[in-house]
């Protein structure tokens, strides 16, 4: 890794070359990096940004860390992602689209891409495939969860990569962080919430704003889905709402696909 | 006269999404000048089909990372219009405040991070951190203010959490909100300095007559709902939006294009300003005169200046809205929602131009059909015609390929395109 004379607390730091890439997505997770007004400059002293099309014209094929946002929906994206993988020492999936397919994977529930295509483009169909997450195509080293990602978490992951510290994710669910934040429980307000089963690390971002969790970070370790369903049913939350939440971002795909089949008897 | 020119920009940088510019002039004739959109579609209209109303803002807000607040608010308004709901004045004020701060955040991002490097001879904002630290610090201050206020009102700067059909899940902290009045006043100085910086930039002297479409201001500069207007004299109601956009598919683009009275039209800050100049806050009007910007301006590069003028407008208006909110006793954050069958249309002025969401619901509140018409999608045809005109004119003036390429890239950037959003 090149050392360009930058120091941290007086100690010279290796600044890895970081590259940002986007596939099918809203590019919001990359924007979160630029939304780091208070710490953006510190962040930029930690890494050397060599590719960031949304923000810069210069580009390079030489990089250490590739941050990849978005899901994979077309053959040319598969080729581009493989090329990025072959060049990057570390490949980081940035956000729910990259980690799980994100809201984009909701189109997979129709199982009929011709219908999907016709609905939007009429007879002028365009090339598209079922939505895949990055890990379905290449090996992914690290995940940064969330829709959107939290900028603090991006910084933490980058710092850990730079100093060679192992990356660990919370094993407990959002509910823990929500309780610690002394928020009103969304269940007490009659709202649906996936807080009991979703991986923590967001600081209970949505429940803290009195909006139920939609599970954008995927399941916590040992998430007890059946118990969560029972809790929601006891509170009169409709089955359809539970399904809407579970399938929204793709993190609970295995559970939600079965649940949808049971509920709709195969109808989309 | 220069008779040949070849420009190829396969991945235009400093814009949201993936687009390419290709120009070929041979023996004085434009053989090819194109604006190609190669972004992958995500099929949001299909994704929304069959989903219950409460999913719409959560899903549709994800169409765009930069203007997620506009998409969320358009989605909510479309649902509320379909269910014949009228938001309370408190909700309307809070939504407008949130909308204004998205406009400020997005315009500052575009002006400083995406557009300014061209005028300062840099490839990005990053080298400016060392060469012009005060400029970057000012941009960061303005963006931070806008983003912090979005957090305060919407719960989150990107993909807001508190905005729901019927109002808000919770209201901002009054004390926290009151502190923003001071910060907004302080921002005036930063915006004046931004204007001074932009007066030193050589805005290309280029114009091509076109039609401008936006919301029509009814006393106030318009952002959320109302009637639709074009500078060629077309006026329609919000629910008649399809007659304003006339979307069609083109083979070189995964985004649909739009047209009205001519082959193309433009939306965005310049269109809003051209159609609603008299509704601008007086301080914003002063900035417009500083740049001799008055309607109808047909120079697309002046969209940058129109954005700057709007920054001043929204900063002043936001201070006023905060005062109004702090002067009143607050009601419940949210109204009850009763779904019903029907069609709802919302027209919202996103930072990049007028945005429409239209949903049809069955009696159980499930979406039967969804349609979203994106600002940049409406600008594509206009960008294409501008590029053809630009290539022919500058080539005949003997400009080098390198300079034509730069001006073509700056032209597209002036529209502040949101390409993945336009494809959605």
XYZ file of C-alpha atoms in Angstrom:
692
model
C 0.000 0.000 0.000
C 1.429 3.414 -0.901
C 2.487 5.753 1.863
C 2.003 9.345 0.827
C 3.370 11.086 3.898
C 0.002 11.323 5.701
C 0.077 10.740 9.411
C -2.461 9.792 12.017
C -1.652 10.867 15.588
C 1.842 11.534 14.278
C 2.325 7.993 12.988
C 2.702 7.478 9.225
C -0.277 5.597 7.786
C -0.566 3.417 4.737
C -3.297 4.834 2.597
C -4.983 2.048 0.670
C -6.279 2.943 -2.763
C -10.066 2.875 -2.596
C -12.371 2.591 -5.573
C -16.142 3.025 -5.602
C -18.376 1.285 -8.134
C -22.107 1.116 -8.639
C -24.447 -1.382 -10.248
C -28.267 -1.393 -10.207
C -29.059 0.960 -7.344
C -30.017 4.488 -6.360
C -26.346 5.411 -5.647
C -27.498 6.603 -2.226
C -24.881 4.576 -0.331
C -22.074 6.331 -2.230
C -23.808 9.602 -1.507
C -23.688 8.729 2.197
C -19.886 8.886 1.909
C -20.157 12.457 0.583
C -22.779 13.142 3.255
C -19.982 12.799 5.779
C -19.451 16.548 5.916
C -18.024 16.581 9.419
C -15.529 13.756 8.928
C -15.126 13.550 5.141
C -11.714 15.178 5.252
C -10.434 12.770 7.922
C -11.821 9.894 5.903
C -9.997 11.116 2.817
C -6.716 11.242 4.724
C -7.203 7.569 5.554
C -7.691 6.318 1.999
C -6.640 7.435 -1.439
C -9.740 7.562 -3.605
C -8.788 6.493 -7.139
C -12.221 5.727 -8.607
C -15.491 7.462 -7.728
C -17.376 8.255 -10.933
C -20.203 9.986 -9.091
C -17.696 12.536 -7.741
C -14.532 12.501 -9.861
C -13.363 12.323 -13.479
C -10.001 10.577 -12.972
C -10.073 6.777 -12.898
C -7.622 3.970 -12.327
C -7.521 0.176 -12.543
C -5.070 -0.013 -9.641
C -6.839 -0.260 -6.303
C -6.747 -2.153 -3.021
C -10.293 -1.858 -1.715
C -13.334 -1.899 -3.997
C -16.595 -0.622 -2.513
C -19.400 -1.954 -4.655
C -22.934 -0.636 -4.455
C -25.944 -2.150 -6.225
C -27.316 -5.483 -7.348
C -26.624 -7.458 -10.508
C -29.369 -7.560 -13.127
C -27.708 -7.778 -16.562
C -24.939 -9.908 -18.174
C -22.642 -6.896 -18.755
C -22.807 -6.208 -15.004
C -21.584 -9.747 -14.298
C -18.510 -9.178 -16.481
C -17.788 -5.772 -14.965
C -18.105 -7.118 -11.409
C -15.759 -10.040 -12.174
C -13.171 -7.614 -13.526
C -13.417 -5.504 -10.356
C -13.031 -8.650 -8.239
C -9.886 -9.673 -10.118
C -8.252 -6.299 -9.412
C -9.348 -5.695 -5.817
C -7.557 -7.128 -2.784
C -10.678 -6.545 -0.714
C -14.184 -6.350 -2.132
C -16.792 -4.707 0.076
C -20.533 -4.997 -0.626
C -21.924 -1.560 0.161
C -25.567 -1.486 1.236
C -28.639 -3.695 0.977
C -28.710 -3.893 -2.856
C -25.155 -5.268 -2.919
C -25.607 -7.512 0.146
C -29.109 -8.878 -0.569
C -30.505 -7.453 -3.824
C -32.303 -4.643 -1.993
C -35.721 -3.397 -3.086
C -34.706 -4.331 -6.656
C -35.111 -8.047 -5.868
C -38.845 -7.471 -5.275
C -39.262 -7.952 -9.025
C -38.057 -11.581 -8.632
C -41.330 -12.414 -6.858
C -43.179 -12.273 -10.179
C -41.112 -15.139 -11.618
C -42.136 -13.883 -15.073
C -39.674 -11.316 -16.366
C -41.602 -10.897 -19.615
C -44.572 -9.545 -17.665
C -42.245 -7.295 -15.630
C -40.656 -5.967 -18.815
C -44.000 -5.388 -20.542
C -45.411 -3.547 -17.538
C -42.707 -0.883 -17.838
C -41.611 -0.886 -21.487
C -44.645 -2.245 -23.363
C -43.479 -3.920 -26.564
C -40.030 -2.294 -26.459
C -38.571 -4.835 -24.000
C -35.039 -4.258 -22.667
C -32.425 -6.742 -21.500
C -32.821 -7.774 -17.878
C -32.298 -10.760 -15.615
C -33.447 -11.871 -12.180
C -31.797 -9.692 -9.551
C -28.740 -11.183 -7.867
C -26.669 -10.018 -4.922
C -22.917 -9.601 -5.397
C -22.107 -12.814 -3.515
C -24.123 -14.787 -6.103
C -21.557 -13.730 -8.725
C -18.175 -13.211 -6.993
C -16.550 -13.737 -3.601
C -17.379 -10.876 -1.235
C -14.950 -10.154 1.618
C -16.962 -7.728 3.692
C -20.533 -6.502 3.947
C -21.718 -3.084 5.017
C -25.420 -3.522 5.655
C -28.289 -1.068 5.428
C -30.517 0.931 3.135
C -28.873 3.341 3.288
C -25.538 2.426 4.903
C -24.566 4.383 7.981
C -21.559 6.534 7.269
C -20.108 5.792 10.720
C -20.141 2.086 9.895
C -18.379 2.679 6.566
C -15.675 4.625 8.382
C -15.317 1.928 11.020
C -14.908 -0.807 8.418
C -12.354 1.226 6.456
C -10.396 2.065 9.590
C -10.338 -1.598 10.588
C -9.141 -2.645 7.126
C -6.387 -0.013 7.214
C -5.111 -1.014 10.657
C -5.667 -4.729 9.999
C -8.276 -5.256 12.687
C -10.851 -7.988 12.294
C -14.307 -6.783 11.315
C -17.127 -7.937 13.539
C -20.839 -7.341 13.276
C -23.349 -7.236 16.120
C -24.914 -10.649 16.586
C -27.913 -9.255 18.468
C -31.014 -7.683 16.905
C -32.073 -4.035 16.433
C -34.455 -4.500 19.395
C -31.455 -4.419 21.765
C -30.268 -1.065 20.439
C -33.818 0.252 20.471
C -34.301 -0.702 24.128
C -30.935 0.838 25.003
C -32.093 4.017 23.265
C -35.184 4.080 25.503
C -37.523 4.397 22.535
C -41.239 3.696 22.721
C -41.744 0.106 21.495
C -43.400 0.177 18.074
C -45.510 -2.828 19.099
C -47.009 -0.653 21.851
C -47.967 1.856 19.158
C -49.664 -0.890 17.146
C -47.058 -0.826 14.402
C -45.302 -3.709 12.662
C -41.552 -3.936 13.375
C -38.810 -6.384 12.409
C -36.574 -5.061 15.200
C -36.682 -8.397 17.099
C -35.053 -10.307 14.204
C -32.955 -7.796 12.240
C -29.187 -7.482 12.668
C -28.277 -4.491 14.844
C -25.655 -1.877 14.049
C -27.941 0.879 12.759
C -28.618 2.266 16.228
C -32.343 1.493 15.761
C -32.456 4.188 13.094
C -36.108 3.682 12.081
C -37.687 2.658 15.409
C -35.882 5.623 17.021
C -37.942 7.760 14.639
C -41.136 5.881 15.524
C -41.136 3.971 12.242
C -41.130 0.164 12.404
C -38.064 -1.726 11.171
C -38.244 -3.107 7.596
C -35.263 -5.443 8.015
C -32.903 -3.711 5.587
C -29.850 -5.146 7.379
C -30.992 -8.772 7.109
C -31.382 -11.318 9.924
C -29.492 -11.220 13.224
C -27.648 -14.388 14.246
C -30.187 -16.898 15.603
C -33.122 -14.734 14.575
C -36.276 -16.442 15.802
C -38.583 -15.711 12.883
C -41.454 -17.871 14.090
C -41.502 -16.159 17.470
C -41.457 -12.747 15.743
C -44.421 -13.774 13.583
C -46.275 -14.916 16.702
C -45.579 -11.584 18.430
C -46.910 -9.671 15.430
C -49.981 -11.905 15.044
C -50.824 -11.489 18.739
C -50.871 -7.740 18.130
C -53.194 -8.031 15.152
C -50.607 -7.247 12.481
C -51.877 -8.739 9.190
C -49.932 -11.600 7.597
C -49.484 -9.522 4.455
C -47.751 -6.751 6.413
C -45.346 -9.254 7.962
C -44.566 -10.569 4.469
C -44.153 -7.033 3.044
C -41.542 -6.301 5.692
C -39.698 -9.605 5.382
C -39.393 -9.453 1.608
C -38.714 -5.735 1.104
C -34.904 -5.677 1.062
C -34.059 -9.334 0.348
C -32.155 -10.039 3.580
C -34.756 -12.579 4.731
C -35.098 -14.137 1.274
C -35.259 -17.785 2.307
C -37.973 -17.145 4.879
C -39.967 -14.684 2.784
C -40.039 -16.815 -0.368
C -41.575 -19.735 1.552
C -43.925 -17.404 3.410
C -45.112 -15.877 0.113
C -45.751 -19.305 -1.382
C -47.787 -20.328 1.681
C -49.767 -17.079 1.681
C -50.487 -16.683 -1.991
C -50.537 -20.322 -3.057
C -48.041 -19.348 -5.754
C -49.744 -16.170 -6.995
C -47.473 -13.066 -7.135
C -13.837 25.957 -40.688
C -13.059 22.727 -38.843
C -14.675 19.887 -40.729
C -14.016 16.824 -38.555
C -14.606 16.116 -34.893
C -14.697 12.985 -32.769
C -15.737 12.919 -29.116
C -16.234 9.751 -27.091
C -17.048 9.843 -23.363
C -18.130 6.290 -22.470
C -18.741 6.954 -18.769
C -19.623 10.532 -17.972
C -18.325 11.369 -14.494
C -19.679 13.670 -11.780
C -23.275 12.844 -12.527
C -25.580 10.362 -10.835
C -25.769 7.174 -12.941
C -24.342 5.873 -16.180
C -24.466 7.846 -19.434
C -22.256 8.236 -22.516
C -21.625 11.097 -24.955
C -20.585 10.366 -28.543
C -20.129 12.994 -31.261
C -18.848 12.456 -34.791
C -18.606 15.191 -37.404
C -17.257 14.352 -40.850
C -16.660 16.871 -43.639
C -18.633 19.519 -41.779
C -21.700 17.322 -41.290
C -22.854 16.004 -37.907
C -22.888 12.267 -38.559
C -23.642 11.351 -35.035
C -24.169 13.238 -31.774
C -25.750 11.240 -29.035
C -26.553 11.134 -25.377
C -26.792 7.444 -24.507
C -28.284 6.115 -21.308
C -27.059 2.621 -20.552
C -28.162 2.336 -16.935
C -29.840 -0.933 -15.880
C -33.564 -0.628 -15.187
C -34.898 -1.705 -11.800
C -38.588 -1.875 -12.850
C -40.096 0.102 -9.974
C -43.534 0.333 -11.631
C -43.713 -3.479 -11.747
C -42.272 -3.836 -8.237
C -45.041 -1.619 -6.835
C -47.812 -3.628 -8.521
C -49.866 -5.599 -6.043
C -48.296 -3.952 -2.989
C -50.475 -2.284 -0.349
C -50.428 1.530 -0.121
C -48.156 1.740 2.937
C -45.305 0.116 0.965
C -45.355 2.772 -1.747
C -43.306 5.571 -0.099
C -40.786 3.101 1.349
C -40.177 1.380 -1.984
C -40.611 4.326 -4.376
C -38.360 6.533 -2.218
C -35.542 4.144 -3.148
C -35.771 5.193 -6.815
C -33.188 7.840 -6.050
C -30.467 8.333 -3.455
C -30.037 12.050 -4.074
C -33.692 13.070 -4.286
C -35.180 10.378 -2.046
C -37.147 13.043 -0.158
C -38.851 14.196 -3.383
C -39.723 10.636 -4.361
C -41.009 9.831 -0.890
C -43.129 12.995 -0.773
C -44.436 12.442 -4.329
C -45.356 8.873 -3.432
C -47.151 9.977 -0.254
C -49.018 12.733 -2.120
C -50.134 10.314 -4.838
C -51.534 7.939 -2.192
C -53.228 10.786 -0.293
C -54.762 12.171 -3.503
C -56.077 8.724 -4.410
C -57.644 8.401 -0.943
C -58.992 12.026 -1.096
C -56.953 13.074 1.939
C -55.900 16.657 2.587
C -52.773 17.094 4.719
C -52.999 19.538 7.638
C -51.255 22.902 7.407
C -48.697 21.701 9.942
C -47.886 18.663 7.796
C -47.718 20.832 4.662
C -45.258 23.205 6.350
C -43.065 20.413 7.657
C -43.027 18.700 4.267
C -42.129 21.939 2.500
C -39.315 22.590 4.979
C -37.967 19.089 4.390
C -38.322 19.600 0.635
C -36.432 22.905 0.783
C -33.535 21.325 2.634
C -33.320 18.534 0.068
C -33.200 21.213 -2.633
C -30.404 23.032 -0.775
C -28.446 19.835 -0.116
C -28.797 18.611 -3.687
C -28.025 21.962 -5.344
C -24.951 22.535 -3.132
C -23.730 19.018 -3.910
C -24.144 19.712 -7.618
C -22.761 23.239 -7.649
C -19.650 22.526 -5.574
C -18.862 18.825 -5.966
C -20.070 18.105 -9.497
C -20.095 21.368 -11.511
C -17.450 23.658 -9.944
C -14.420 21.403 -10.662
C -14.962 22.033 -14.416
C -14.737 25.785 -13.924
C -11.733 25.450 -11.601
C -9.857 23.097 -13.922
C -10.000 20.114 -11.576
C -11.186 16.529 -12.080
C -13.019 16.468 -8.772
C -13.543 18.379 -5.553
C -10.800 16.342 -3.842
C -7.744 18.360 -5.045
C -9.558 21.517 -3.958
C -9.340 20.305 -0.353
C -5.676 21.379 -0.443
C -5.758 24.129 -3.086
C -8.952 25.895 -1.967
C -9.812 24.602 1.511
C -12.146 27.523 2.314
C -14.294 26.685 -0.724
C -14.638 23.039 0.328
C -15.303 24.010 3.948
C -18.082 26.363 2.828
C -19.675 23.674 0.665
C -19.486 21.221 3.560
C -21.055 23.771 5.952
C -24.011 24.424 3.644
C -24.560 20.745 2.937
C -24.303 19.865 6.614
C -26.903 22.486 7.552
C -29.339 21.150 4.949
C -28.698 17.537 5.920
C -28.980 18.223 9.655
C -32.325 19.927 9.154
C -33.497 16.980 7.017
C -32.535 14.695 9.926
C -34.430 16.933 12.349
C -37.666 16.961 10.322
C -37.561 13.742 8.271
C -35.628 11.523 10.692
C -32.893 10.823 8.142
C -31.202 12.822 5.386
C -31.402 9.963 2.902
C -34.466 7.731 2.646
C -36.355 9.632 5.360
C -37.911 7.588 8.175
C -40.656 9.828 9.614
C -42.500 10.719 6.409
C -45.657 8.608 6.028
C -49.055 8.755 4.356
C -51.136 11.040 6.615
C -48.212 13.099 7.978
C -45.229 12.198 10.131
C -44.502 9.374 12.574
C -43.202 12.010 14.990
C -42.602 15.749 15.092
C -39.242 17.496 15.371
C -37.922 18.635 18.717
C -39.063 22.274 19.029
C -35.827 23.434 20.637
C -33.702 21.679 18.069
C -35.802 23.213 15.285
C -35.459 26.712 16.737
C -31.652 26.451 16.628
C -31.816 26.115 12.835
C -33.139 29.682 12.421
C -29.716 31.041 13.375
C -27.855 28.592 11.176
C -30.043 29.528 8.203
C -29.288 33.216 8.731
C -25.574 32.405 8.919
C -25.910 30.455 5.667
C -26.827 33.679 3.840
C -23.202 34.805 4.031
C -22.008 31.448 2.693
C -24.492 31.653 -0.178
C -23.354 35.204 -1.019
C -19.780 33.955 -1.171
C -20.924 31.090 -3.355
C -22.472 33.635 -5.709
C -19.201 35.615 -5.724
C -17.296 32.458 -6.597
C -19.669 31.688 -9.464
C -19.341 35.219 -10.890
C -15.685 34.339 -11.551
C -16.704 31.301 -13.640
C -16.983 31.636 -17.395
C -20.473 30.323 -18.105
C -20.444 29.342 -21.808
C -22.378 31.685 -24.051
C -24.702 29.160 -25.631
C -28.444 29.118 -26.209
C -30.916 26.919 -28.027
C -34.565 27.819 -27.833
C -36.689 25.197 -26.117
C -39.847 24.683 -24.051
C -39.704 24.743 -20.233
C -42.117 22.704 -18.091
C -42.690 23.074 -14.355
C -45.309 23.469 -11.663
C -47.125 26.790 -11.838
C -46.601 29.036 -8.844
C -49.812 30.210 -7.260
C -48.415 33.258 -5.434
C -45.556 31.150 -4.036
C -42.624 29.565 -5.879
C -43.971 26.017 -6.410
C -42.592 22.771 -4.987
C -45.374 20.418 -3.862
C -48.419 19.949 -6.108
C -50.526 22.367 -8.127
C -51.128 22.953 -11.800
C -48.626 22.351 -14.585
C -47.343 24.948 -17.019
C -45.060 25.201 -20.042
C -43.299 28.271 -21.424
C -45.029 27.564 -24.757
C -48.364 28.270 -23.100
C -49.655 24.773 -22.246
C -51.458 24.515 -18.898
C -52.850 21.357 -17.351
C -54.040 20.058 -14.009
C -51.908 17.742 -11.893
C -54.016 14.661 -12.781
C -53.556 15.374 -16.516
C -49.775 14.898 -16.244
C -49.601 12.249 -18.973
C -50.688 14.876 -21.505
C -47.737 16.970 -20.392
C -45.076 14.236 -20.580
C -46.098 12.030 -23.572
C -43.400 9.472 -22.720
C -41.999 7.254 -25.464
C -39.264 4.621 -25.736
C -36.059 5.092 -27.758
C -33.653 2.361 -28.767
C -30.437 3.997 -27.530
C -31.749 4.508 -24.018
C -33.131 2.403 -21.179
C -34.872 5.580 -19.975
C -38.038 6.757 -21.658
C -38.037 10.202 -23.257
C -40.693 12.929 -23.186
C -41.979 15.760 -25.397
C -44.769 18.338 -25.443
C -45.150 21.163 -28.014
C -41.761 20.589 -29.676
C -39.329 17.722 -30.172
C -38.126 18.147 -26.596
C -38.581 20.174 -23.424
C -36.549 20.954 -20.317
C -37.336 20.692 -16.604
C -35.306 21.716 -13.554
C -34.237 24.864 -11.744
C -34.020 26.916 -14.944
C -37.511 25.785 -16.047
C -38.980 26.584 -12.619
C -37.313 29.971 -12.607
C -38.303 30.788 -16.188
C -41.939 29.953 -15.417
C -42.160 31.427 -11.904
C -39.634 34.250 -11.759
C -42.045 36.651 -10.032
C -42.534 34.255 -7.105
C -38.863 34.222 -6.037
C -37.844 35.618 -2.645
C -36.445 39.167 -3.158
C -32.928 38.090 -2.051
C -33.010 35.293 -4.616
C -34.137 37.796 -7.256
C -31.069 39.917 -6.429
C -28.758 36.978 -7.088
C -30.536 36.374 -10.398
C -29.909 40.001 -11.450
C -26.255 39.700 -10.454
C -25.970 37.099 -13.216
C -28.409 38.884 -15.559
C -30.622 35.827 -15.324
C -34.194 36.636 -16.263
C -36.951 34.785 -18.082
C -36.953 33.284 -20.577
C -33.304 32.198 -20.467
C -32.462 29.512 -23.046
C -28.857 28.855 -21.997
C -28.779 25.367 -20.376
C -25.467 26.153 -18.610
C -27.414 28.803 -16.667
C -29.236 25.978 -14.865
C -26.244 26.121 -12.491
C -27.046 29.740 -11.706
C -30.766 28.996 -11.427
C -29.863 26.382 -8.784
C -27.812 28.968 -6.917
C -30.757 31.402 -7.015
C -33.019 28.662 -5.655
C -30.565 27.951 -2.802
C -31.020 31.544 -1.644
C -34.787 31.244 -2.071
C -35.140 28.041 -0.029
C -32.786 29.217 2.736
C -34.896 32.356 3.245
C -38.200 30.520 2.951
C -37.083 27.831 5.397
C -36.315 30.434 8.059
C -39.843 31.796 7.561
C -41.431 28.319 7.781
C -39.547 27.574 11.005
C -40.826 30.848 12.503
C -44.393 29.958 11.477
C -44.078 26.486 12.976
C -42.626 27.804 16.226
C -45.443 30.360 16.508
C -48.150 27.709 16.485
C -49.330 25.003 18.841
C -48.679 21.621 17.284
C -51.373 19.076 16.457
C -51.110 15.322 16.200
C -48.321 14.338 13.776
C -50.470 12.101 11.605
C -54.019 11.613 10.297
C -55.895 8.315 10.038
C -55.742 6.676 6.613
C -58.790 5.068 4.992
C -57.914 3.306 1.748
C -60.338 3.411 -1.158
C -60.345 2.563 -4.838
C -59.129 5.332 -7.117
C -56.287 6.988 -8.948
C -53.929 9.519 -7.389
C -51.383 11.738 -9.107
C -48.668 13.812 -7.479
C -46.495 16.410 -9.149
C -43.498 17.501 -7.085
C -40.582 19.734 -8.058
C -37.549 17.549 -7.322
C -34.189 19.367 -7.410
C -33.743 18.245 -11.040
C -37.241 19.139 -12.168
C -40.860 18.135 -12.084
C -41.507 14.583 -10.903
C -44.770 12.654 -11.184
C -45.994 9.570 -9.347
C -49.376 8.081 -10.298
C -50.973 5.069 -8.607
C -54.254 3.279 -9.197
C -55.674 1.435 -6.185
C -58.304 -1.243 -5.783
C -60.831 -0.962 -2.921
C -58.483 -2.781 -0.501
C -55.724 -0.213 -1.048
C -53.507 -2.384 -3.238
C -51.693 -0.830 -6.199
C -53.145 -2.010 -9.497
C -50.953 0.182 -11.686
C -48.064 2.549 -10.986
C -46.353 5.136 -13.152
C -43.411 7.366 -12.270
C -42.136 10.067 -14.629
C -38.677 11.271 -13.646
C -37.213 14.769 -14.247
C -34.062 13.544 -15.978
C -36.161 11.264 -18.207
C -37.959 14.389 -19.391
C -34.622 16.133 -20.022
C -32.976 13.408 -22.133
C -34.454 14.533 -25.491
C -33.507 18.126 -24.735
C -29.942 17.128 -23.806
C -29.720 15.180 -27.075
C -30.822 18.164 -29.199
C -28.525 20.520 -27.256
C -25.586 18.196 -27.944
C -26.305 18.082 -31.685
C -26.535 21.858 -31.813
C -23.417 22.315 -29.656
C -21.329 19.925 -31.749
C -22.287 21.600 -35.037
C -21.747 25.105 -33.723
C -18.440 24.672 -31.942
C -16.952 22.478 -34.670
C -17.747 25.114 -37.275
C -16.083 27.695 -35.018
C -12.893 25.633 -35.218
C -12.833 24.458 -31.604
C -10.594 21.470 -30.754
C -12.084 18.045 -30.035
C -10.820 18.299 -26.468
C -12.639 21.559 -25.846
C -15.821 20.346 -27.533
C -15.673 17.237 -25.340
C -15.295 19.343 -22.199
C -18.142 21.678 -23.175
C -20.363 18.712 -24.040
C -19.659 17.122 -20.635
C -20.284 20.420 -18.872
C -23.524 20.795 -20.816
C -24.863 17.441 -19.646
C -23.647 18.129 -16.099
C -25.497 21.467 -16.110
C -28.744 19.509 -16.213
C -27.543 17.760 -13.037
C -28.850 14.495 -14.453
C -30.001 11.729 -12.166
C -29.610 8.900 -14.623
C -30.336 5.779 -12.581
C -33.410 7.624 -11.342
C -34.521 8.342 -14.923
C -34.296 4.644 -15.774
C -35.610 3.352 -12.437
